[in-house]
């Protein structure tokens, strides 16, 4: 299509086409063509409404709707010729529609503006991404639940400050991420429900004098209701910001898990073995098996959070209603969505394929004086000692074991009684890591019974 064709889309206001620089900065078709399906869906709903209320003839409405399907098939088939001279997906579609059906195409834009059109398209696209994120989260949670159920009683070290703290179970650690991602799932659903109002019919900013039926178009497009204020409808990008906010939090959770997988799969830990499908080798070191998928997931949060900050900066100083600045909303959201979906899919694949090395986990669980808290608790519970005193006695026994080069269960009873004479042989019942985790029966604790109960609860929630 030529500049002359583009000018006719605007009417007679501009006698000459924009120069190359203006065309380049003004055009968005290079990226907003991704919204072609949403744009055509919105136009088909709008045309059906115009015909139903008598603003255009039913015949014209049907012709427009059929012509739009032809345009969509060309786009999906890869034969559609996009033009930067026509700026965006809306004008490209409308121009091609006129070539396909002729004069009736000019009636499509009655009672609407590109302002409400782009807001509608973008909302529909983001809504689809929320649905995709929900599916990705559900699949990942299911994979984590399978790991938790398989290893509900496998002991491993729990860490604080990346230092051995107390024994936990593999299942308990997996369930921690289920809880995190469950909150992400809740945020996805909550944000999707809040955004589900239709901007279509708000027109440029003030509504329209045509007797349109906004409830009809909202229902046709799966919205709960029309947006209640036309100024807000065309200027709102909260839905995109919420999408990026939810994506940023979730990507941060994925990054934390990815960091653990990088550490756990190292030769120094050997807690997990990642499958070959999600690992790579080294070009010069034949022994290497690099957790590249985890490392790349760890990096995705930078791009996603960067998009969040970027769009916030675009929107922060804009007066109502629409400003061309808002054309800068889409590329960042598109990139963030692509990377979020990829990270979710890659993490699900890694979790399903990874193997927990039970023997390495158990050996590490018993090292580093991980049952010291159990010893202190026993002194309080059995001997009636104030916890601060018990903490001091336990610290002295840890120092003794460290000096002897052994762990707490390896101390003799006489060793322990040299620090506190009332300690009995019963103390050894709490010093094993399996006894330790089995005793943590408080709600949400690491005891295998608690892990299985929480996994069952999540299975019910997700039905």
Coordinates of C-alpha atoms in Angstrom, one line a residue:
X1 CA 0.0 0.0 0.0
X2 CA 1.3 3.4 -0.9
X3 CA 1.5 6.7 1.1
X4 CA -1.4 7.9 -1.0
X5 CA -3.5 5.0 0.2
X6 CA -2.5 5.8 3.8
X7 CA -3.5 9.4 3.3
X8 CA -7.0 8.4 2.0
X9 CA -7.5 6.7 5.3
X10 CA -7.2 10.0 7.1
X11 CA -9.4 11.9 4.6
X12 CA -8.1 15.3 3.3
X13 CA -6.3 16.7 6.3
X14 CA -2.8 15.8 5.2
X15 CA -1.8 16.6 1.6
X16 CA 1.5 14.7 1.7
X17 CA 2.8 11.6 3.4
X18 CA 4.9 11.9 6.5
X19 CA 8.6 11.7 6.0
X20 CA 10.5 8.5 6.8
X21 CA 11.5 9.6 10.4
X22 CA 7.9 10.5 11.3
X23 CA 6.6 7.3 9.8
X24 CA 9.2 5.2 11.7
X25 CA 8.5 6.8 15.1
X26 CA 4.7 6.8 14.6
X27 CA 4.2 3.3 13.3
X28 CA 3.4 0.4 15.6
X29 CA 2.5 -2.3 13.1
X30 CA 5.9 -3.9 13.6
X31 CA 4.7 -5.1 17.0
X32 CA 1.0 -4.6 17.4
X33 CA 0.2 -7.0 14.5
X34 CA 0.4 -9.5 17.3
X35 CA -3.1 -8.3 18.3
X36 CA -4.6 -9.1 14.9
X37 CA -6.9 -11.8 16.2
X38 CA -8.1 -9.6 19.1
X39 CA -8.6 -6.6 16.7
X40 CA -10.7 -8.6 14.3
X41 CA -12.7 -10.1 17.2
X42 CA -13.5 -6.6 18.5
X43 CA -14.4 -5.3 15.0
X44 CA -16.7 -8.3 14.4
X45 CA -18.5 -7.7 17.7
X46 CA -18.8 -4.0 16.9
X47 CA -20.2 -4.7 13.4
X48 CA -22.8 -7.1 14.8
X49 CA -23.9 -4.6 17.3
X50 CA -24.1 -1.8 14.7
X51 CA -26.4 -4.0 12.6
X52 CA -28.5 -5.2 15.6
X53 CA -29.4 -1.6 16.7
X54 CA -29.9 -0.3 13.2
X55 CA -26.9 2.0 12.9
X56 CA -25.9 0.1 9.8
X57 CA -27.9 -2.4 7.7
X58 CA -27.9 -6.0 8.7
X59 CA -26.5 -6.8 5.2
X60 CA -23.6 -4.5 5.7
X61 CA -22.9 -5.9 9.1
X62 CA -22.8 -9.4 7.8
X63 CA -20.6 -8.4 4.9
X64 CA -18.2 -6.7 7.2
X65 CA -18.1 -9.7 9.6
X66 CA -17.4 -12.1 6.7
X67 CA -14.8 -9.8 5.2
X68 CA -13.0 -9.6 8.5
X69 CA -12.8 -13.4 8.6
X70 CA -11.2 -13.3 5.2
X71 CA -8.6 -10.8 6.5
X72 CA -7.9 -12.9 9.5
X73 CA -7.3 -16.0 7.4
X74 CA -4.8 -14.0 5.3
X75 CA -3.0 -12.9 8.4
X76 CA -3.0 -16.4 9.9
X77 CA -1.9 -17.8 6.6
X78 CA 1.0 -15.5 6.3
X79 CA -0.1 -13.8 3.0
X80 CA -1.2 -10.5 4.5
X81 CA 1.0 -7.6 3.5
X82 CA 1.5 -5.2 6.5
X83 CA 2.3 -1.6 5.8
X84 CA 4.1 0.8 8.1
X85 CA 2.5 3.7 6.2
X86 CA -0.8 2.5 7.7
X87 CA 0.7 2.8 11.2
X88 CA -1.0 0.1 13.1
X89 CA -3.0 -3.1 13.1
X90 CA -6.3 -1.3 13.1
X91 CA -5.7 0.7 10.0
X92 CA -4.0 -2.2 8.2
X93 CA -7.0 -4.4 8.8
X94 CA -9.5 -1.7 7.8
X95 CA -7.7 -0.9 4.6
X96 CA -7.5 -4.5 3.6
X97 CA -11.2 -5.0 4.5
X98 CA -12.1 -2.2 2.1
X99 CA -10.1 -3.9 -0.7
X100 CA -12.0 -7.2 0.1
X101 CA -15.6 -5.9 0.5
X102 CA -15.6 -2.4 -0.8
X103 CA -17.8 0.5 0.4
X104 CA -19.4 -1.3 3.5
X105 CA -15.9 -1.3 5.1
X106 CA -16.2 2.4 5.6
X107 CA -19.2 1.9 8.0
X108 CA -17.2 -0.3 10.4
X109 CA -15.7 2.6 12.4
X110 CA -19.1 4.2 13.2
X111 CA -19.5 4.9 16.9
X112 CA -16.0 4.0 17.9
X113 CA -12.4 5.5 17.8
X114 CA -9.0 4.0 17.6
X115 CA -8.6 5.0 21.3
X116 CA -11.3 2.5 22.5
X117 CA -10.4 0.1 19.8
X118 CA -6.7 -0.3 20.9
X119 CA -7.7 -0.4 24.6
X120 CA -10.1 -3.2 23.8
X121 CA -7.6 -5.1 21.7
X122 CA -4.9 -4.8 24.3
X123 CA -7.2 -5.9 27.1
X124 CA -8.3 -8.9 25.1
X125 CA -4.6 -9.8 24.4
X126 CA -3.6 -9.4 28.1
X127 CA -6.6 -11.4 29.2
X128 CA -5.4 -14.2 27.0
X129 CA -2.0 -14.0 28.6
X130 CA -3.5 -14.2 32.1
X131 CA -5.3 -17.4 30.9
X132 CA -2.0 -18.8 29.6
X133 CA -0.2 -17.9 32.8
X134 CA -3.0 -19.7 34.8
X135 CA -2.5 -22.8 32.8
X136 CA 1.3 -22.6 33.2
X137 CA 1.0 -22.1 36.9
X138 CA -1.4 -25.0 37.4
X139 CA 0.9 -27.3 35.5
X140 CA 4.0 -26.2 37.5
X141 CA 2.1 -26.6 40.8
X142 CA 1.0 -30.1 39.7
X143 CA 4.7 -31.0 39.0
X144 CA 5.7 -29.7 42.4
X145 CA 2.9 -31.6 44.2
X146 CA 4.1 -34.8 42.5
X147 CA 7.6 -34.2 43.8
X148 CA 6.3 -33.4 47.3
X149 CA 4.2 -36.5 47.5
X150 CA 7.0 -38.7 46.3
X151 CA 9.4 -37.3 48.9
X152 CA 7.2 -36.4 51.8
X153 CA 9.5 -38.3 54.2
X154 CA 12.8 -37.7 52.6
X155 CA 15.0 -35.8 54.9
X156 CA 17.2 -32.9 53.8
X157 CA 18.8 -29.9 55.4
X158 CA 16.8 -26.8 55.9
X159 CA 18.8 -23.6 55.6
X160 CA 18.8 -20.0 56.9
X161 CA 21.5 -17.7 55.6
X162 CA 22.4 -20.7 53.4
X163 CA 23.8 -22.3 56.5
X164 CA 22.4 -25.6 57.9
X165 CA 19.6 -24.8 60.2
X166 CA 17.2 -27.7 60.9
X167 CA 16.2 -30.9 59.1
X168 CA 13.2 -30.7 56.8
X169 CA 11.7 -33.0 54.3
X170 CA 12.0 -32.8 50.5
X171 CA 8.3 -32.7 50.3
X172 CA 8.1 -29.7 52.7
X173 CA 10.6 -27.8 50.6
X174 CA 8.6 -28.5 47.4
X175 CA 5.4 -27.4 49.1
X176 CA 6.9 -24.1 50.0
X177 CA 7.0 -23.3 46.3
X178 CA 3.5 -24.6 45.9
X179 CA 2.4 -22.0 48.4
X180 CA 4.3 -19.2 46.6
X181 CA 3.0 -20.2 43.2
X182 CA -0.5 -20.6 44.7
X183 CA -0.4 -16.9 45.6
X184 CA 0.7 -16.1 42.1
X185 CA -2.2 -18.1 40.8
X186 CA -4.5 -16.1 43.1
X187 CA -3.1 -12.8 41.8
X188 CA -3.5 -13.9 38.2
X189 CA -7.2 -14.7 38.8
X190 CA -7.8 -11.6 40.8
X191 CA -6.2 -9.3 38.3
X192 CA -8.0 -10.9 35.4
X193 CA -11.4 -10.5 37.1
X194 CA -10.7 -6.8 37.8
X195 CA -9.6 -6.0 34.3
X196 CA -12.6 -7.7 32.6
X197 CA -14.5 -4.5 31.7
X198 CA -15.0 -3.5 28.0
X199 CA -13.6 -0.2 26.8
X200 CA -15.4 -0.6 23.4
X201 CA -17.9 2.2 22.8
X202 CA -16.0 4.7 24.9
X203 CA -15.0 6.2 21.5
X204 CA -12.3 8.8 21.5
X205 CA -12.8 9.9 25.1
X206 CA -16.4 11.1 25.6
X207 CA -18.6 8.3 24.4
X208 CA -20.7 8.6 21.2
X209 CA -24.0 10.1 20.1
X210 CA -24.9 6.9 18.2
X211 CA -27.3 4.6 20.0
X212 CA -24.8 1.8 20.5
X213 CA -25.3 -1.2 22.8
X214 CA -22.2 -1.5 24.9
X215 CA -23.6 -4.4 26.9
X216 CA -24.0 -6.4 23.7
X217 CA -20.4 -5.9 22.6
X218 CA -19.1 -6.5 26.1
X219 CA -21.0 -9.8 26.3
X220 CA -19.8 -10.9 22.8
X221 CA -16.2 -10.4 23.8
X222 CA -16.5 -12.2 27.1
X223 CA -16.3 -9.1 29.3
X224 CA -18.3 -8.9 32.5
X225 CA -19.6 -5.4 31.8
X226 CA -18.7 -2.2 29.9
X227 CA -16.3 0.2 31.5
X228 CA -18.3 2.9 33.3
X229 CA -16.3 6.0 32.4
X230 CA -15.3 6.7 28.9
X231 CA -12.3 8.9 29.9
X232 CA -10.9 6.2 32.1
X233 CA -11.7 3.4 29.6
X234 CA -9.4 4.8 26.9
X235 CA -6.7 6.0 29.2
X236 CA -6.5 3.0 31.6
X237 CA -3.5 0.7 31.4
X238 CA -3.7 -0.5 34.9
X239 CA -4.5 -4.0 33.6
X240 CA -1.2 -4.0 31.8
X241 CA 0.7 -2.8 34.9
X242 CA -1.0 -5.4 37.0
X243 CA -0.1 -8.1 34.5
X244 CA 3.5 -6.9 34.7
X245 CA 3.4 -6.7 38.5
X246 CA 2.0 -10.2 38.9
X247 CA 4.5 -11.5 36.3
X248 CA 7.4 -9.8 38.2
X249 CA 6.4 -11.4 41.5
X250 CA 6.0 -14.8 39.9
X251 CA 9.3 -14.5 38.0
X252 CA 11.0 -13.6 41.3
X253 CA 9.6 -16.9 42.8
X254 CA 10.8 -18.8 39.8
X255 CA 14.2 -17.1 40.1
X256 CA 14.6 -18.2 43.7
X257 CA 13.8 -21.8 42.9
X258 CA 16.1 -21.6 39.9
X259 CA 18.9 -20.4 42.1
X260 CA 18.4 -23.4 44.4
X261 CA 18.4 -25.8 41.5
X262 CA 21.7 -24.3 40.3
X263 CA 23.2 -24.8 43.8
X264 CA 21.6 -28.2 44.4
X265 CA 22.8 -29.6 41.1
X266 CA 26.4 -28.7 41.7
X267 CA 29.1 -31.3 42.4
X268 CA 29.4 -29.8 45.9
X269 CA 25.8 -30.5 46.8
X270 CA 24.5 -33.2 44.5
X271 CA 21.0 -32.8 45.9
X272 CA 19.3 -33.1 42.5
X273 CA 20.1 -34.4 39.1
X274 CA 18.6 -32.3 36.2
X275 CA 17.6 -34.1 33.1
X276 CA 19.7 -33.8 29.9
X277 CA 16.7 -32.0 28.3
X278 CA 17.3 -29.0 30.5
X279 CA 21.1 -29.0 30.8
X280 CA 24.0 -28.4 28.5
X281 CA 27.6 -29.4 28.3
X282 CA 30.8 -27.4 28.1
X283 CA 32.7 -26.8 24.9
X284 CA 36.1 -27.8 26.6
X285 CA 35.3 -29.5 29.9
X286 CA 33.7 -32.9 29.2
X287 CA 32.7 -33.5 32.8
X288 CA 30.4 -30.5 32.9
X289 CA 26.6 -30.6 33.0
X290 CA 25.4 -27.0 33.2
X291 CA 22.0 -26.1 34.6
X292 CA 21.5 -23.5 31.8
X293 CA 17.7 -23.6 31.8
X294 CA 17.6 -22.7 35.5
X295 CA 20.2 -20.0 35.0
X296 CA 18.1 -18.5 32.2
X297 CA 14.9 -18.6 34.2
X298 CA 16.9 -16.8 37.0
X299 CA 17.6 -14.0 34.6
X300 CA 14.1 -13.6 33.2
X301 CA 13.0 -11.6 36.2
X302 CA 15.3 -8.7 35.1
X303 CA 13.5 -8.4 31.8
X304 CA 10.0 -8.7 33.2
X305 CA 10.6 -6.3 36.1
X306 CA 12.3 -4.0 33.7
X307 CA 9.1 -3.9 31.6
X308 CA 7.1 -3.2 34.7
X309 CA 9.2 -0.2 35.6
X310 CA 9.3 0.9 32.0
X311 CA 5.6 1.0 31.6
X312 CA 5.1 2.7 34.9
X313 CA 7.4 5.5 33.7
X314 CA 5.5 5.9 30.5
X315 CA 2.2 6.3 32.3
X316 CA 3.1 8.3 35.3
X317 CA 2.9 11.8 33.8
X318 CA 0.1 11.4 31.3
X319 CA -3.0 13.7 31.5
X320 CA -6.4 12.2 30.6
X321 CA -7.3 10.8 28.2
X322 CA -5.2 9.2 25.4
X323 CA -1.7 10.3 24.5
X324 CA 0.5 8.8 21.8
X325 CA 3.0 7.9 24.6
X326 CA 0.7 5.0 25.3
X327 CA 1.8 3.3 22.1
X328 CA 4.9 2.4 24.1
X329 CA 2.9 0.1 26.3
X330 CA 2.8 -3.0 24.1
X331 CA 6.3 -4.0 23.3
X332 CA 7.3 -4.2 26.9
X333 CA 4.2 -6.3 27.8
X334 CA 4.7 -8.5 24.8
X335 CA 8.3 -9.2 25.8
X336 CA 7.5 -9.8 29.4
X337 CA 4.6 -12.2 28.5
X338 CA 6.8 -14.2 26.2
X339 CA 9.5 -14.6 28.8
X340 CA 7.1 -15.3 31.7
X341 CA 5.4 -18.1 29.7
X342 CA 8.7 -19.5 28.6
X343 CA 10.0 -19.5 32.2
X344 CA 6.9 -21.2 33.5
X345 CA 7.1 -23.9 30.9
X346 CA 10.8 -24.5 31.4
X347 CA 10.5 -24.7 35.2
X348 CA 7.7 -27.2 34.9
X349 CA 9.8 -29.3 32.6
X350 CA 12.8 -29.2 34.9
X351 CA 10.7 -30.1 38.0
X352 CA 9.0 -33.0 36.3
X353 CA 12.2 -34.4 35.0
X354 CA 14.6 -33.8 38.0
X355 CA 15.6 -36.5 40.3
X356 CA 16.1 -35.8 44.0
X357 CA 19.2 -37.7 45.2
X358 CA 17.8 -39.1 48.4
X359 CA 21.1 -40.4 49.9
X360 CA 22.9 -37.1 49.4
X361 CA 19.9 -35.2 50.9
X362 CA 19.9 -37.5 54.0
X363 CA 23.7 -37.3 54.5
X364 CA 23.5 -33.5 54.4
X365 CA 20.5 -33.4 56.7
X366 CA 22.5 -35.0 59.5
X367 CA 25.5 -32.7 59.1
X368 CA 26.2 -29.3 60.5
X369 CA 24.6 -29.9 63.9
X370 CA 21.1 -29.7 62.3
X371 CA 19.4 -31.2 65.4
X372 CA 20.8 -28.7 67.8
X373 CA 17.3 -27.1 68.2
X374 CA 15.8 -30.5 68.9
X375 CA 18.3 -30.9 71.7
X376 CA 17.5 -27.5 73.1
X377 CA 13.7 -28.2 72.9
X378 CA 14.3 -31.6 74.7
X379 CA 16.1 -29.8 77.6
X380 CA 13.1 -27.4 77.9
X381 CA 10.5 -30.1 77.5
X382 CA 12.0 -32.9 79.7
X383 CA 14.2 -31.0 82.2
X384 CA 12.0 -27.9 82.5
X385 CA 15.0 -25.7 81.7
X386 CA 14.3 -22.1 80.5
X387 CA 14.9 -21.9 76.8
X388 CA 17.7 -19.4 77.1
X389 CA 19.6 -21.7 79.4
X390 CA 18.9 -24.7 77.2
X391 CA 20.2 -22.6 74.2
X392 CA 23.5 -22.0 76.2
X393 CA 23.9 -25.7 77.2
X394 CA 23.2 -26.8 73.6
X395 CA 25.8 -24.3 72.3
X396 CA 28.4 -25.7 74.7
X397 CA 27.6 -29.3 73.4
X398 CA 27.9 -28.1 69.8
X399 CA 31.3 -26.6 70.6
X400 CA 32.4 -29.8 72.2
X401 CA 31.2 -31.9 69.2
X402 CA 33.0 -29.5 66.8
X403 CA 36.2 -29.8 68.8
X404 CA 35.9 -33.6 68.7
X405 CA 35.2 -33.5 64.9
X406 CA 31.9 -35.3 65.3
X407 CA 28.2 -34.4 65.2
X408 CA 25.8 -34.2 68.2
X409 CA 24.5 -37.8 68.1
X410 CA 28.1 -39.0 68.2
X411 CA 28.8 -37.5 71.6
X412 CA 28.6 -40.0 74.5
X413 CA 26.2 -39.6 77.4
X414 CA 29.1 -38.8 79.7
X415 CA 30.2 -36.1 77.3
X416 CA 26.8 -34.5 77.5
X417 CA 26.5 -34.9 81.3
X418 CA 29.8 -33.1 81.7
X419 CA 28.0 -30.0 80.5
X420 CA 24.7 -30.7 82.3
X421 CA 24.4 -33.6 84.7
X422 CA 20.7 -34.1 84.4
X423 CA 20.8 -35.1 80.7
X424 CA 19.7 -38.8 80.2
X425 CA 20.1 -41.4 77.5
X426 CA 16.6 -40.4 76.3
X427 CA 18.1 -37.4 74.6
X428 CA 19.4 -39.5 71.8
X429 CA 15.8 -40.3 70.7
X430 CA 15.5 -36.7 69.4
X431 CA 18.9 -36.3 67.8
X432 CA 18.2 -38.4 64.7
X433 CA 17.1 -36.3 61.7
X434 CA 14.1 -38.6 61.0
X435 CA 12.9 -38.2 64.6
X436 CA 13.4 -34.5 64.2
X437 CA 11.2 -34.1 61.2
X438 CA 8.6 -36.5 62.4
X439 CA 8.2 -34.4 65.6
X440 CA 7.4 -31.2 63.7
X441 CA 3.7 -31.9 63.6
X442 CA 2.5 -28.3 64.1
X443 CA 0.2 -27.1 61.3
X444 CA 2.3 -26.3 58.3
X445 CA 5.3 -28.1 59.8
X446 CA 7.8 -30.4 58.0
X447 CA 6.5 -33.7 59.4
X448 CA 5.7 -36.1 56.6
X449 CA 2.1 -36.4 57.8
X450 CA 1.8 -32.6 57.6
X451 CA 3.4 -32.5 54.1
X452 CA 0.9 -35.2 52.8
X453 CA -2.0 -33.3 54.3
X454 CA -1.0 -30.1 52.7
X455 CA -0.5 -31.8 49.3
X456 CA -3.9 -33.4 49.6
X457 CA -5.4 -30.0 50.5
X458 CA -3.9 -28.5 47.3
X459 CA -5.1 -31.3 45.2
X460 CA -8.6 -30.6 46.4
X461 CA -8.2 -26.9 45.9
X462 CA -7.1 -27.4 42.3
X463 CA -9.9 -29.8 41.3

